Short mmCIF file of N, CA and C in Angstrom, two decimals:
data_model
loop_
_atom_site.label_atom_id
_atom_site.label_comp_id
_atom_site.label_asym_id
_atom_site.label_seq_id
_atom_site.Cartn_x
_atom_site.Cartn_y
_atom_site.Cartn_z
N UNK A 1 5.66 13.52 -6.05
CA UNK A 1 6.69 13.10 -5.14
C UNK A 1 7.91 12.60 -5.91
N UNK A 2 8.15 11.86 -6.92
CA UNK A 2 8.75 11.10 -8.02
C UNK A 2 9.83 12.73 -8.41
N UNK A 3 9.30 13.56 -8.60
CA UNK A 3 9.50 14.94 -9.32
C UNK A 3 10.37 15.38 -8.28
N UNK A 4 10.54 16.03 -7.06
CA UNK A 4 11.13 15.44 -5.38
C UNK A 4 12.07 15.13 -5.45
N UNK A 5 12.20 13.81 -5.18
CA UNK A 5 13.44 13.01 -5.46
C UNK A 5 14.34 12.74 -6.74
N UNK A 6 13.36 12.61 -7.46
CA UNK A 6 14.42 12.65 -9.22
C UNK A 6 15.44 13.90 -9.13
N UNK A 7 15.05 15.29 -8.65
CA UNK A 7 15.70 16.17 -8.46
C UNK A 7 16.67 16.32 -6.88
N UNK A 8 16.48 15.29 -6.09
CA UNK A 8 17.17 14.99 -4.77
C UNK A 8 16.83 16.76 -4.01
N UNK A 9 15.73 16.19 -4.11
CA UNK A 9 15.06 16.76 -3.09
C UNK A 9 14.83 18.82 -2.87
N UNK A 10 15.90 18.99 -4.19
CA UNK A 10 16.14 20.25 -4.64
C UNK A 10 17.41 20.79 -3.75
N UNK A 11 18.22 20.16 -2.90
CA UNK A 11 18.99 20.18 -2.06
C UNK A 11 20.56 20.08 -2.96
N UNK A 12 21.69 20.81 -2.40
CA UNK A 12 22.84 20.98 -3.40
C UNK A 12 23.15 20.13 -2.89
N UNK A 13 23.12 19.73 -1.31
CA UNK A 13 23.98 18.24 -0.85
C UNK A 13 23.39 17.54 0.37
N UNK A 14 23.66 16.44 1.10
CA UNK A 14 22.49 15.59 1.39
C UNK A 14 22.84 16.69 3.45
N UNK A 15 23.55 17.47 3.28
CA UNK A 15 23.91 18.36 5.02
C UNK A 15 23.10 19.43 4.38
N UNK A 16 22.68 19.82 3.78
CA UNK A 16 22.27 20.95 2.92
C UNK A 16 21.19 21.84 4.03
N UNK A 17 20.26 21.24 5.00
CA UNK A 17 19.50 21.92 5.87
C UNK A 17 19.80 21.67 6.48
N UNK A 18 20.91 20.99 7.51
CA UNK A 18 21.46 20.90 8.73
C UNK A 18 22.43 21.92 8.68
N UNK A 19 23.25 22.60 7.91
CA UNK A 19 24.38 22.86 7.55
C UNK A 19 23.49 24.80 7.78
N UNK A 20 22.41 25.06 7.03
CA UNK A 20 21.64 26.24 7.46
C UNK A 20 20.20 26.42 8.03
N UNK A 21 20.20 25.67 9.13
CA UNK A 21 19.79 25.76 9.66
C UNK A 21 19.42 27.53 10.74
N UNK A 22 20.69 27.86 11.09
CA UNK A 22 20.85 29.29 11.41
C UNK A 22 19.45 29.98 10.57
N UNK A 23 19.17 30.07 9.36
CA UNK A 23 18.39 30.63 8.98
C UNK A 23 17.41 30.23 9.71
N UNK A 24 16.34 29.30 10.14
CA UNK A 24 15.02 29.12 10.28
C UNK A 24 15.04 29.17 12.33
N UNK A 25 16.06 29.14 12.51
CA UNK A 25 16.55 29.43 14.19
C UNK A 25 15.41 30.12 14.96
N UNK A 26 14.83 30.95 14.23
CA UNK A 26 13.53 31.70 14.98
C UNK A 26 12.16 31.23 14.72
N UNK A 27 12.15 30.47 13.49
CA UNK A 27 10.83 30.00 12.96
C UNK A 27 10.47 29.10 13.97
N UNK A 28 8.70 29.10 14.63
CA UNK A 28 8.71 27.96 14.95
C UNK A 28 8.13 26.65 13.94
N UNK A 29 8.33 25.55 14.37
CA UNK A 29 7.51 24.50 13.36
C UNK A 29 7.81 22.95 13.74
N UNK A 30 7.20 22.25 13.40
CA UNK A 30 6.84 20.71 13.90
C UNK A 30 7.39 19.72 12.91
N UNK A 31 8.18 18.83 13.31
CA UNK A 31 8.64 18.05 12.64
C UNK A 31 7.64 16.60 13.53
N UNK A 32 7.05 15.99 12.27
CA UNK A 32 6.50 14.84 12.51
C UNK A 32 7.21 13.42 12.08
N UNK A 33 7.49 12.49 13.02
CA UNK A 33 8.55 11.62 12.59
C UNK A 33 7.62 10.38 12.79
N UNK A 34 7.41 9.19 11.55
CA UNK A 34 7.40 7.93 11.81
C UNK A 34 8.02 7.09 13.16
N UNK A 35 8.17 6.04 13.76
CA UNK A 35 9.59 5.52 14.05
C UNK A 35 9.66 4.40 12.90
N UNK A 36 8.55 3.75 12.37
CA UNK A 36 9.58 2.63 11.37
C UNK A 36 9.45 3.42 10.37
N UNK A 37 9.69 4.61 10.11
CA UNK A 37 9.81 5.18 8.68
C UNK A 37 11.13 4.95 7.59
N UNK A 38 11.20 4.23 6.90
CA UNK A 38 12.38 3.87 6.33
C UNK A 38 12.68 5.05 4.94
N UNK A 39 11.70 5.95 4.89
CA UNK A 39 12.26 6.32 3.81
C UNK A 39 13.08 7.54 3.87
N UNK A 40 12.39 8.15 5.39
CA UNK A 40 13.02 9.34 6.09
C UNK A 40 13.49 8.87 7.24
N UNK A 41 14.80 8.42 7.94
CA UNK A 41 15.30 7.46 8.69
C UNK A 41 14.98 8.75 9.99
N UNK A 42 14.59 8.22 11.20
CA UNK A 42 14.38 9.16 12.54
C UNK A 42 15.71 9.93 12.80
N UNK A 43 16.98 9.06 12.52
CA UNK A 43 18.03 10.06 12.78
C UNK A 43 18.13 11.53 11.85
N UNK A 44 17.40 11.48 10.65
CA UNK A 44 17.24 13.04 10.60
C UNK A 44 16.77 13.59 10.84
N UNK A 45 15.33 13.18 12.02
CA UNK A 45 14.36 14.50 12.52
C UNK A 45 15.20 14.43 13.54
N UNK A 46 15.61 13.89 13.95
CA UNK A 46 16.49 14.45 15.72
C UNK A 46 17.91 15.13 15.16
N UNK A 47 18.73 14.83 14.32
CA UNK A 47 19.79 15.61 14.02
C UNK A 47 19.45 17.22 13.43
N UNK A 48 17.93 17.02 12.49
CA UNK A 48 16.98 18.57 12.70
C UNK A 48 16.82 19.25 13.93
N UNK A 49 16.46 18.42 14.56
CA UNK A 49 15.52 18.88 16.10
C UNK A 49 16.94 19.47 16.85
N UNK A 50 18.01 18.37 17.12
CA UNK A 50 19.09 19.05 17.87
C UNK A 50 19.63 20.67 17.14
N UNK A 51 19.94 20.90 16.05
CA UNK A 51 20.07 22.50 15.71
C UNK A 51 19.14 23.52 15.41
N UNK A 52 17.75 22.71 15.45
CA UNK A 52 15.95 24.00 15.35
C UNK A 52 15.68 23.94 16.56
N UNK A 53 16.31 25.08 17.37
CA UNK A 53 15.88 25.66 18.42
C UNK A 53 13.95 25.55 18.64
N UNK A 54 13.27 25.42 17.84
CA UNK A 54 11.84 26.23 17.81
C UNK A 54 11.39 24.95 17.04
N UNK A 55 12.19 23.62 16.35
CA UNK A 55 11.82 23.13 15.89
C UNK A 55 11.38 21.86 16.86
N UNK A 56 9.94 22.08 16.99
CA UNK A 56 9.23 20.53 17.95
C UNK A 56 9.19 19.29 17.53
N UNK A 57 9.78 18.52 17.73
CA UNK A 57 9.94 16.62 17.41
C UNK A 57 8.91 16.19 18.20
N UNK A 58 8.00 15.41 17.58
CA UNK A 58 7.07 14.26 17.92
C UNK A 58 7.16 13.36 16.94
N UNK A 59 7.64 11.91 17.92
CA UNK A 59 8.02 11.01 17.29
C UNK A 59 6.61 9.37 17.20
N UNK A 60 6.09 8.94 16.51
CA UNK A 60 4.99 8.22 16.51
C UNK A 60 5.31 6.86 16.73
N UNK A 61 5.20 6.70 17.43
CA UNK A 61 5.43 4.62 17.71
C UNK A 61 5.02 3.84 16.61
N UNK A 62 3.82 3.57 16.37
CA UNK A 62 2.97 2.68 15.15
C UNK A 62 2.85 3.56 14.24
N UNK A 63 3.98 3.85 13.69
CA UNK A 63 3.44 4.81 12.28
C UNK A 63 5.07 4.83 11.46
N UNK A 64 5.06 4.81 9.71
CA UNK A 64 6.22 4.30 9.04
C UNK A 64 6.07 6.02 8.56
N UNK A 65 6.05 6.08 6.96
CA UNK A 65 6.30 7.73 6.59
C UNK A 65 5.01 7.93 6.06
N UNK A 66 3.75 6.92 5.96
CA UNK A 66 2.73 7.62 5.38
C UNK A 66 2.21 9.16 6.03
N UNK A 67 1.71 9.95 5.37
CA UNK A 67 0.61 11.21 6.09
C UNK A 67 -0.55 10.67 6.45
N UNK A 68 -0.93 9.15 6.36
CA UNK A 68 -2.21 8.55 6.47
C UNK A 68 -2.63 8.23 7.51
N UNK A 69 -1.26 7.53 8.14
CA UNK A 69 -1.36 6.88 9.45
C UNK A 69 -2.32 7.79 10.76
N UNK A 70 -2.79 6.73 11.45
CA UNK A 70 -3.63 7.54 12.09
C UNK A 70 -2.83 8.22 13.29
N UNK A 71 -1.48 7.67 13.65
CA UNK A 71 -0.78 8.70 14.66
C UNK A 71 -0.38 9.64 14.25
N UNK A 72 0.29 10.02 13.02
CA UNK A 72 0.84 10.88 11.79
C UNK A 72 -0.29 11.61 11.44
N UNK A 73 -1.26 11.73 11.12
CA UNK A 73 -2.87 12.38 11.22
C UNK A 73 -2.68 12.90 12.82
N UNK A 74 -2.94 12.64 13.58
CA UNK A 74 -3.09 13.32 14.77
C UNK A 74 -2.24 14.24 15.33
N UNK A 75 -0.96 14.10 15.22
CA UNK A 75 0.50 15.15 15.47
C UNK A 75 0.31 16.12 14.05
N UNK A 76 -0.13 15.97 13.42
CA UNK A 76 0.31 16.92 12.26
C UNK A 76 -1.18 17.85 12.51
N UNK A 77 -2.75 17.01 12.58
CA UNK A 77 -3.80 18.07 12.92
C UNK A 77 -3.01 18.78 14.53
N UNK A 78 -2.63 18.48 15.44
CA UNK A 78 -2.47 18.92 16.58
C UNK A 78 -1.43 20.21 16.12
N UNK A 79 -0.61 19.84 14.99
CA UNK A 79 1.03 21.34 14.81
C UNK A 79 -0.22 21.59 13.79
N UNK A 80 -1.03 21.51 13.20
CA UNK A 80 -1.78 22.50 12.74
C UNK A 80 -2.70 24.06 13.46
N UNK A 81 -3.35 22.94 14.34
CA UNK A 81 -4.17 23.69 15.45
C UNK A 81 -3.32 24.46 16.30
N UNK A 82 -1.70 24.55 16.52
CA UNK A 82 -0.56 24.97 17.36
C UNK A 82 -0.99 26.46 16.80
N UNK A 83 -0.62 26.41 15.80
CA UNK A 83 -0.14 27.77 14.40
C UNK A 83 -1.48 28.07 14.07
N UNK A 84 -2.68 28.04 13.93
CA UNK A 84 -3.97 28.55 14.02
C UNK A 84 -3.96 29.12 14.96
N UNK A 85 -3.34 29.26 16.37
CA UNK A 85 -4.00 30.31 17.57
C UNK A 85 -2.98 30.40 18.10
N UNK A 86 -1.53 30.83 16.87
CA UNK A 86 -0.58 31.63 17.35
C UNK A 86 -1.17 33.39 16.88
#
């Protein structure tokens, strides 16, 4: 993760996937959002969500940015099981 960010994220600038978005316009896929997540602030899964047509926002009440959390565990097995029996 350290490797990630030292490199900012591999991104040329911080609009960098809002900005082409157009590309993934048909893809579908799940964006899983904390609400106290401080390290990925919620206003970028909804400023995602408003230009990914296909892109689904579920947002977790009791849950920060771990993958651990047990609401964050449950939305992410659930967009797993989505795309298994597409």
């Amino acid at each position: 993760e350290a490797h990630y960010f030292v490199n900012g994220a591999f991104m040329n600038d911080d609009e960098q996937l809002l900005k082409n978005a157009d590309k993934i316009k048909d893809i579908p896929g799940v964006i899983v959002q904390g609400r106290y997540d401080v390290v990925c602030p919620a206003r970028s899964a909804w400023d995602l969500h408003k230009v990914w047509p296909k892109g689904e926002l579920h947002f977790v009440d009791a849950a920060g940015h771990s993958r651990k959390e047990p609401g964050i565990i449950h939305q992410l097995v659930n967009a797993t099981d989505k795309f298994r029996d597409l």
